[in-house]
mmCIF file of C-alpha atoms in Angstrom:
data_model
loop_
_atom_site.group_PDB
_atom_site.id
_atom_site.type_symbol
_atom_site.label_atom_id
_atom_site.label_comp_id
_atom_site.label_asym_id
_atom_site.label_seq_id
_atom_site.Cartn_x
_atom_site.Cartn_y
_atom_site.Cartn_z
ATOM 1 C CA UNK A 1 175.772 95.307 253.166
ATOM 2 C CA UNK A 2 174.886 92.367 254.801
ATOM 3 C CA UNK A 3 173.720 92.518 258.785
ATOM 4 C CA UNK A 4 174.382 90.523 261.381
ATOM 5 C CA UNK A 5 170.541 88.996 260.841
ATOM 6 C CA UNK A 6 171.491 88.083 257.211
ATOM 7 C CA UNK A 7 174.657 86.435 258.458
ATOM 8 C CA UNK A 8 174.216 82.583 258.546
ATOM 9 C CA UNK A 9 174.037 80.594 261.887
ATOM 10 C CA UNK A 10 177.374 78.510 260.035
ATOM 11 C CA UNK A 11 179.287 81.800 259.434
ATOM 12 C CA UNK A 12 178.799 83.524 263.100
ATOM 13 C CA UNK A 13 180.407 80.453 264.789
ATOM 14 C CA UNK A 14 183.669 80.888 262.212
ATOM 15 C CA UNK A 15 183.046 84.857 262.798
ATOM 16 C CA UNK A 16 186.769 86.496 263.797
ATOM 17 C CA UNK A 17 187.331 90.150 264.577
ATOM 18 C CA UNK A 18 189.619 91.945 261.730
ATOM 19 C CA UNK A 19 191.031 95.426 263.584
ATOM 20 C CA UNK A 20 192.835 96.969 266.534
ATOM 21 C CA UNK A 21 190.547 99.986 267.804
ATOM 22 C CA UNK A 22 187.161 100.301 268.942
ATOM 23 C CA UNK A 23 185.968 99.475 265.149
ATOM 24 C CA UNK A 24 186.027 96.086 264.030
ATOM 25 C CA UNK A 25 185.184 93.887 260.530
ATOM 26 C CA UNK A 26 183.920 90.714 261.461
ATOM 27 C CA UNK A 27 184.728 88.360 259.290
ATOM 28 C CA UNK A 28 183.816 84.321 257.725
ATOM 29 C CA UNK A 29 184.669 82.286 255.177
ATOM 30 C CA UNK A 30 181.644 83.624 253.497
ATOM 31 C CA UNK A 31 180.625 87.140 254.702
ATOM 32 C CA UNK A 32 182.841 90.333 255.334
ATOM 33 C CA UNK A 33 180.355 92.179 257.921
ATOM 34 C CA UNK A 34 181.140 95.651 258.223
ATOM 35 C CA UNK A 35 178.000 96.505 260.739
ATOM 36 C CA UNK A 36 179.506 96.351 264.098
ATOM 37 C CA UNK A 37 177.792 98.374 266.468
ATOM 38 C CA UNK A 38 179.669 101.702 268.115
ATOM 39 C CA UNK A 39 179.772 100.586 272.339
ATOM 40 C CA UNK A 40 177.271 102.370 273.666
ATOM 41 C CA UNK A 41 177.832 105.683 275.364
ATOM 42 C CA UNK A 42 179.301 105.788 279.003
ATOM 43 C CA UNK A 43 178.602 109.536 279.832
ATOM 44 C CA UNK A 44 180.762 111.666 282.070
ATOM 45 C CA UNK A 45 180.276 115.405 282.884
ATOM 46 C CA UNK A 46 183.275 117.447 284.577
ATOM 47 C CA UNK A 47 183.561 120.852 285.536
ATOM 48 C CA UNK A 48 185.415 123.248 283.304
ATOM 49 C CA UNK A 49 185.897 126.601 281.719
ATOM 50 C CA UNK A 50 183.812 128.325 280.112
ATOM 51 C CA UNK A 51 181.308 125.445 280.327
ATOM 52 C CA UNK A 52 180.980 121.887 281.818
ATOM 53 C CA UNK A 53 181.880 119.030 279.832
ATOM 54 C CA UNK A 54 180.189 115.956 279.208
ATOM 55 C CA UNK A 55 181.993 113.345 277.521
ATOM 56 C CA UNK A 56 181.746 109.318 276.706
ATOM 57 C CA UNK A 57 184.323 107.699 278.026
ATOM 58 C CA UNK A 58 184.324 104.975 275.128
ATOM 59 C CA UNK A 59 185.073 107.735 272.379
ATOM 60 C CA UNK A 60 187.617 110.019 275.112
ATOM 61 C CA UNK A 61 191.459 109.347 275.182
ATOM 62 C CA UNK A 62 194.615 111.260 277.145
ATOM 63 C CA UNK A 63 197.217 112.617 275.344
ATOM 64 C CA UNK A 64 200.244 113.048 277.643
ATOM 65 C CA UNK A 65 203.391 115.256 275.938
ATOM 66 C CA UNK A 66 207.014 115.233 276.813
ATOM 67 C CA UNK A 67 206.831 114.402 280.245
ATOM 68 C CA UNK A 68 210.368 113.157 279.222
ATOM 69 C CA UNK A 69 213.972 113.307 281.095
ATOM 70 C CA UNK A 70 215.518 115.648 278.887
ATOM 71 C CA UNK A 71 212.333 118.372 279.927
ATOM 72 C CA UNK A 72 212.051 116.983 283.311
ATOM 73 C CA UNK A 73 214.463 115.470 285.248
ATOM 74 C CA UNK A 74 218.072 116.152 286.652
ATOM 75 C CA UNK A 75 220.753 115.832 284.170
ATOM 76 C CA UNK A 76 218.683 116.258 281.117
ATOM 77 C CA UNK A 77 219.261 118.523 278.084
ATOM 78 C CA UNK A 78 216.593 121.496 279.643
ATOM 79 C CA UNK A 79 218.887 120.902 283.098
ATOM 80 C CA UNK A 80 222.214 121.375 281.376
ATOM 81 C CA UNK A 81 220.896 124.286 279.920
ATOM 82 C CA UNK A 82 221.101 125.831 282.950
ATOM 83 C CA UNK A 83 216.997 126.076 283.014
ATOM 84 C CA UNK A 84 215.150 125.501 286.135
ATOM 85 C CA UNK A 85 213.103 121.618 284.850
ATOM 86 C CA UNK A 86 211.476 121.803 288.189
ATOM 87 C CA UNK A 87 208.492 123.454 286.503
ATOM 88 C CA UNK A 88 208.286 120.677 284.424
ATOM 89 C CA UNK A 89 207.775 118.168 287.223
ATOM 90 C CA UNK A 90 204.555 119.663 288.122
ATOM 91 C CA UNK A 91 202.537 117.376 286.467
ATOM 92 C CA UNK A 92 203.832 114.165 288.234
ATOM 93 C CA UNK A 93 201.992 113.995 290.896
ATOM 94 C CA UNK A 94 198.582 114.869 289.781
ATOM 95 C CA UNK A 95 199.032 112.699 286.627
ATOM 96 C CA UNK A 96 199.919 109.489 288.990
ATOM 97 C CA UNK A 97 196.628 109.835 290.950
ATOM 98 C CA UNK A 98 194.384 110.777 287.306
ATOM 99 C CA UNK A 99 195.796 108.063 285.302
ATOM 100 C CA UNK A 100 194.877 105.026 287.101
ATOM 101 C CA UNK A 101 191.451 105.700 287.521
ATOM 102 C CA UNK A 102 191.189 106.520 283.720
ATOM 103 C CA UNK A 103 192.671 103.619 282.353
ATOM 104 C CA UNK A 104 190.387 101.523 285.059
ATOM 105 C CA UNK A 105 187.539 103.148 282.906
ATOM 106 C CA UNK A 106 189.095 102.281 279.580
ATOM 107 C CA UNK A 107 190.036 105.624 278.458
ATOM 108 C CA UNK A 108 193.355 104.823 276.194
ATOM 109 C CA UNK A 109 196.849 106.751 277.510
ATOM 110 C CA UNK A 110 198.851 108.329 274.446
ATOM 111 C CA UNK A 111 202.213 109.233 275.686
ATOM 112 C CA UNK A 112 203.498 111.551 272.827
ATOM 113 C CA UNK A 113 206.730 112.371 273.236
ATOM 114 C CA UNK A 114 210.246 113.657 270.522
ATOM 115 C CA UNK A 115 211.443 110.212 269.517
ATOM 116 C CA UNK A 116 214.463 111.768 266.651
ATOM 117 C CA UNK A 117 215.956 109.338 263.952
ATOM 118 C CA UNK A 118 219.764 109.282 264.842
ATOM 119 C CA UNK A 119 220.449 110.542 261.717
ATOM 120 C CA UNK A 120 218.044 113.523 261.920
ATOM 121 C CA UNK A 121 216.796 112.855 258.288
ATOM 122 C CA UNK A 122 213.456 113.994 258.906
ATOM 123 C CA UNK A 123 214.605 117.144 260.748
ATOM 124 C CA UNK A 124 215.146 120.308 258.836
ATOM 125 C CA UNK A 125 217.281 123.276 259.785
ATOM 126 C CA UNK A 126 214.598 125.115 261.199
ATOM 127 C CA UNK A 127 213.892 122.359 263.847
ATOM 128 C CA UNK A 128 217.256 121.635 264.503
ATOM 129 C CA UNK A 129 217.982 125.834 265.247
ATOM 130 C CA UNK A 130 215.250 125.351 267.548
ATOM 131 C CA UNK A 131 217.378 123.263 270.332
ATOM 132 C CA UNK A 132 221.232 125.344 269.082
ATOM 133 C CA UNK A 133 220.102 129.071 268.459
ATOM 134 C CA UNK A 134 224.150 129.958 267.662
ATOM 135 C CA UNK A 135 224.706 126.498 266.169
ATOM 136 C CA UNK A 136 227.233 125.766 268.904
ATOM 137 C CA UNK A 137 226.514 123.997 271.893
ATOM 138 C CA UNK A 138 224.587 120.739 272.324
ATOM 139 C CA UNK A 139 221.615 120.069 270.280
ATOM 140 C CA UNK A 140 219.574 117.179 268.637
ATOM 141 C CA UNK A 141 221.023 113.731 268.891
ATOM 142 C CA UNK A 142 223.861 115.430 270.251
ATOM 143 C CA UNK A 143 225.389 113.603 273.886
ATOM 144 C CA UNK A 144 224.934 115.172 276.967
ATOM 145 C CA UNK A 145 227.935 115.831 279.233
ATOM 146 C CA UNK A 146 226.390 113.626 282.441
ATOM 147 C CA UNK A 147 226.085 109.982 280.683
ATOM 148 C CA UNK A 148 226.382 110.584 277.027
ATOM 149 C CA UNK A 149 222.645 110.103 276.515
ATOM 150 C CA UNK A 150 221.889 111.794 273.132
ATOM 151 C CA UNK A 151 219.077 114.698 273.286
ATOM 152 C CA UNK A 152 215.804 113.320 272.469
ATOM 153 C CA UNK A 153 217.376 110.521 270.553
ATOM 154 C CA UNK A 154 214.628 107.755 270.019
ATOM 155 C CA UNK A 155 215.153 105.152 272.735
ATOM 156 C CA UNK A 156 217.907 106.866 274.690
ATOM 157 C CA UNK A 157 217.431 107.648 278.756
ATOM 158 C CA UNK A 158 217.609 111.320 277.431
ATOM 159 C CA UNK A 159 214.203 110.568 275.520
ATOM 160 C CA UNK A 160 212.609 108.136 277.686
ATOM 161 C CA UNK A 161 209.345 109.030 280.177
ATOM 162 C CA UNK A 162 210.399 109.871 283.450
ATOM 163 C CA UNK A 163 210.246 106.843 286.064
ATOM 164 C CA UNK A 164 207.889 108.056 287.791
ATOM 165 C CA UNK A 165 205.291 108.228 284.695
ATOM 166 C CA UNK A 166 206.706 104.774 283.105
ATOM 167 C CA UNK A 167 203.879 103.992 280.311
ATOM 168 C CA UNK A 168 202.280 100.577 281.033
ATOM 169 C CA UNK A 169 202.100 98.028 278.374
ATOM 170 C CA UNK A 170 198.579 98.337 277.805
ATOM 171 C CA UNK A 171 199.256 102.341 277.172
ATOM 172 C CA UNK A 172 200.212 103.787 273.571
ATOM 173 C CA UNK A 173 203.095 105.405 272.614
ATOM 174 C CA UNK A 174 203.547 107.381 269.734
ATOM 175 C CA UNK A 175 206.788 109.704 268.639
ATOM 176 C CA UNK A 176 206.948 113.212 267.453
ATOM 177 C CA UNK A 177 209.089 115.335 265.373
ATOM 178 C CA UNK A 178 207.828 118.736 265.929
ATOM 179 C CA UNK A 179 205.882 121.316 268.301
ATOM 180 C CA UNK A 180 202.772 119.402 267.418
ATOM 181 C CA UNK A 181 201.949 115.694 268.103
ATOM 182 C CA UNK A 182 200.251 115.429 264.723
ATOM 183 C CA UNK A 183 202.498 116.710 262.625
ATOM 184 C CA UNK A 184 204.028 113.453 260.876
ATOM 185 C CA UNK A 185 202.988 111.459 262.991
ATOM 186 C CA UNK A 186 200.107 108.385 263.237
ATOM 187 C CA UNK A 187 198.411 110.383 266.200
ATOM 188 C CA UNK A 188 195.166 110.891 264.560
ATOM 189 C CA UNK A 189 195.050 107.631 262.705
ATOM 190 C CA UNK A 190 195.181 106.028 265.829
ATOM 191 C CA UNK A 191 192.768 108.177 268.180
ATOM 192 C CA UNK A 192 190.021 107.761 264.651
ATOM 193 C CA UNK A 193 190.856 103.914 265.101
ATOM 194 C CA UNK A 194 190.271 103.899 268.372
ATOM 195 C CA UNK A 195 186.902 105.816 267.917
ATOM 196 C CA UNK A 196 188.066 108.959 270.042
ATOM 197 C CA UNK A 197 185.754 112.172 269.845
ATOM 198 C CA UNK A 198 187.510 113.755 272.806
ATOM 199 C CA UNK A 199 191.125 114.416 273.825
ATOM 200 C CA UNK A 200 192.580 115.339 277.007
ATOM 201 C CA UNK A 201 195.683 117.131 277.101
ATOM 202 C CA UNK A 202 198.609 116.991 279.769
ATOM 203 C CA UNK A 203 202.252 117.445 279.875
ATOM 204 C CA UNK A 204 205.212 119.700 278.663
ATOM 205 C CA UNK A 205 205.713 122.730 277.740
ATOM 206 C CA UNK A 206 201.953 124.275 277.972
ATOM 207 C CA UNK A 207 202.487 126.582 275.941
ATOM 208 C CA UNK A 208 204.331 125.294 273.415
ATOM 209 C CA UNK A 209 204.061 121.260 272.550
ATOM 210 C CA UNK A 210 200.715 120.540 274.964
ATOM 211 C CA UNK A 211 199.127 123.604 273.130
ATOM 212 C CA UNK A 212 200.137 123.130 269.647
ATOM 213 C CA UNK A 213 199.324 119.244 269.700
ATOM 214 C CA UNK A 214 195.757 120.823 270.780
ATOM 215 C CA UNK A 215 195.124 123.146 268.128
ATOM 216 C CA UNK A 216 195.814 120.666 265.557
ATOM 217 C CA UNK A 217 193.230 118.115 267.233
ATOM 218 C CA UNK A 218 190.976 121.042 267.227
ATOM 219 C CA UNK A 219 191.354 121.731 263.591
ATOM 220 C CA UNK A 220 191.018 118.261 262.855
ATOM 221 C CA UNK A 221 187.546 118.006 264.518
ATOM 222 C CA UNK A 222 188.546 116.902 267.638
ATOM 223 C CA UNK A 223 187.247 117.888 271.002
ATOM 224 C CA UNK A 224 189.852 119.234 272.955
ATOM 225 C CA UNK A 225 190.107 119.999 276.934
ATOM 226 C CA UNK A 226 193.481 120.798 278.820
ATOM 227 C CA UNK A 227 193.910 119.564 282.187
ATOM 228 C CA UNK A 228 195.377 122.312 283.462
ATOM 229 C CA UNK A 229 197.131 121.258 286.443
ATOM 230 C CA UNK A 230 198.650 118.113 284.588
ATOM 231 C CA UNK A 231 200.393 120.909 282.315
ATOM 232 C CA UNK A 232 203.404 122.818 282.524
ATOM 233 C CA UNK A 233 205.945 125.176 281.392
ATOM 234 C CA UNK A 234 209.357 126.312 282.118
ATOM 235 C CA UNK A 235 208.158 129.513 280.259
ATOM 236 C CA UNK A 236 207.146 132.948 281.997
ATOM 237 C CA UNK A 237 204.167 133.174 283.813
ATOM 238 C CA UNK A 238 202.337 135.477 281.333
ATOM 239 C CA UNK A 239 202.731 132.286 278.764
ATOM 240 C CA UNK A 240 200.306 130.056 280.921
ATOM 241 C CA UNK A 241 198.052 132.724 281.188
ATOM 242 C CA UNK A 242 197.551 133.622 277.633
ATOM 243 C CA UNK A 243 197.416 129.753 276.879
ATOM 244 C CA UNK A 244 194.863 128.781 278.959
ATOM 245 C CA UNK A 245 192.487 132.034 277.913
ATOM 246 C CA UNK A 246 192.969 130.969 274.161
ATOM 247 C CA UNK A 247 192.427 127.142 274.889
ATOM 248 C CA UNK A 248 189.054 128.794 276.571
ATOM 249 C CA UNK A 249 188.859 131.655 273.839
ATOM 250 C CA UNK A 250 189.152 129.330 270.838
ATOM 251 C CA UNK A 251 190.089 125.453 271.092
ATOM 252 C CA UNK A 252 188.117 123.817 273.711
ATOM 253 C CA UNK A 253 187.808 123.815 277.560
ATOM 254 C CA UNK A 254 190.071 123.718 280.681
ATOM 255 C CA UNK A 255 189.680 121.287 283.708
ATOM 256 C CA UNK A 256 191.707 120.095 286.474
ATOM 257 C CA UNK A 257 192.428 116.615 286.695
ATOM 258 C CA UNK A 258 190.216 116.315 290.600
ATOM 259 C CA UNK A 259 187.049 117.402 288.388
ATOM 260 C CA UNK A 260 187.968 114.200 286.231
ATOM 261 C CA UNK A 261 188.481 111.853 288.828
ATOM 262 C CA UNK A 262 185.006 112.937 290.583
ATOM 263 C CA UNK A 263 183.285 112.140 287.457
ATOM 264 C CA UNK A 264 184.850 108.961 286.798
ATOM 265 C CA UNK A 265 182.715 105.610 287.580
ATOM 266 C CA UNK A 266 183.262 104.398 291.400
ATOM 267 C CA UNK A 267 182.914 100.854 290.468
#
């Protein structure tokens, strides 16, 4: 493979960059150069459980999971269940004061969030019993009795990030189909584009979407550490508390989002 030494002083000033992550072709009319250099490390260490953490923050993203109206606001599908969202809120407040500061320091923001097909296709009747346990009631796609928005519909309100977590155009914004965030999705084709070694995890439920997307990013090599008080659950107690000693126990490491933010860069 030709390096950048080999390249001709012609071809580097007709050079163009071929690719949309952190790894680039660079490319001539003559030479395909295929030896771009990784950016160099940018080292961070933050406290967690059971061990400290030191990550680069050009190979770390945030994954952020159904912090969505239908889990988290008034008048969504977990509200006209009759289910307490408040819960679900939790992670509002510390997620506006973490995220800013990470994507200052160039760490990418995944939003992963359901995003159904109208027409379900892609949803089996497992899924689907999932949200209508009798098969009566309002489900998938189905409208919701304050403003008709259809539950988790791809691009409906009921779907949408809450407004006071709107993803900025520079963030990334993938849709899911299942518990996990990688399940048919391009999750980890994007986070291996974008060079990521290490995920952080945040959003809704803990212990059921946040925590399956994370044991699939741990079986796919990935390193994996929950911010724990950017998670949360409308679930019992007793569910956060086995999550977070299994996350420990078997997937990765637990943080809270201050440790973060006191390792980030100042300038």
């Amino acid at each position: 493979m030709a390096t950048n030494a080999k390249i001709s002083e012609k071809a580097q000033d007709e050079v163009r960059p071929l690719g949309t992550g952190g790894y680039k072709w660079l490319v001539s009319d003559g030479n395909v150069n295929m030896a771009m250099e990784p950016p160099p490390s940018r080292p961070i260490t933050v406290d967690a459980e059971h061990q400290s953490v030191t990550m680069d923050l050009n190979r770390t993203a945030i994954v952020v999971i159904d912090m969505q109206n239908d889990f988290c606001a008034k008048d969504g599908w977990v509200h006209h269940l009759g289910v307490d969202f408040t819960p679900g809120r939790a992670p509002i407040e510390p997620l506006r004061k973490l995220l800013p500061g990470l994507r200052k320091a160039g760490v990418p923001v995944i939003w992963v969030n359901w995003g159904n097909r109208p027409d379900l296709m892609n949803m089996p009747p497992n899924q689907i019993h999932l949200y209508k346990r009798t098969g009566v009631g309002i489900g998938l796609g189905e409208p919701l009795p304050v403003g008709g928005h259809k539950v988790l519909e791809k691009d409906s309100w009921a779907a949408a990030v809450v407004d006071e977590l709107k993803p900025l155009p520079e963030d990334i914004c993938v849709d899911k189909y299942r518990m996990s965030g990688f399940w048919d999705t391009p999750l980890d084709s994007i986070l291996r584009n974008l060079g990521t070694r290490t995920i952080l995890f945040a959003g809704v439920n803990t212990d059921q979407c946040v925590l399956h997307s994370l044991t699939d990013a741990n079986f796919l090599g990935y390193g994996c550490v929950m911010v724990e008080d950017c998670c949360a659950t409308t679930s019992p107690d007793y569910c956060t508390a086995a999550t977070l000693f299994n996350v420990k126990k078997g997937f990765g490491f637990v943080t809270k989002s201050d440790s973060i933010i006191r390792a980030l860069p100042r300038s």
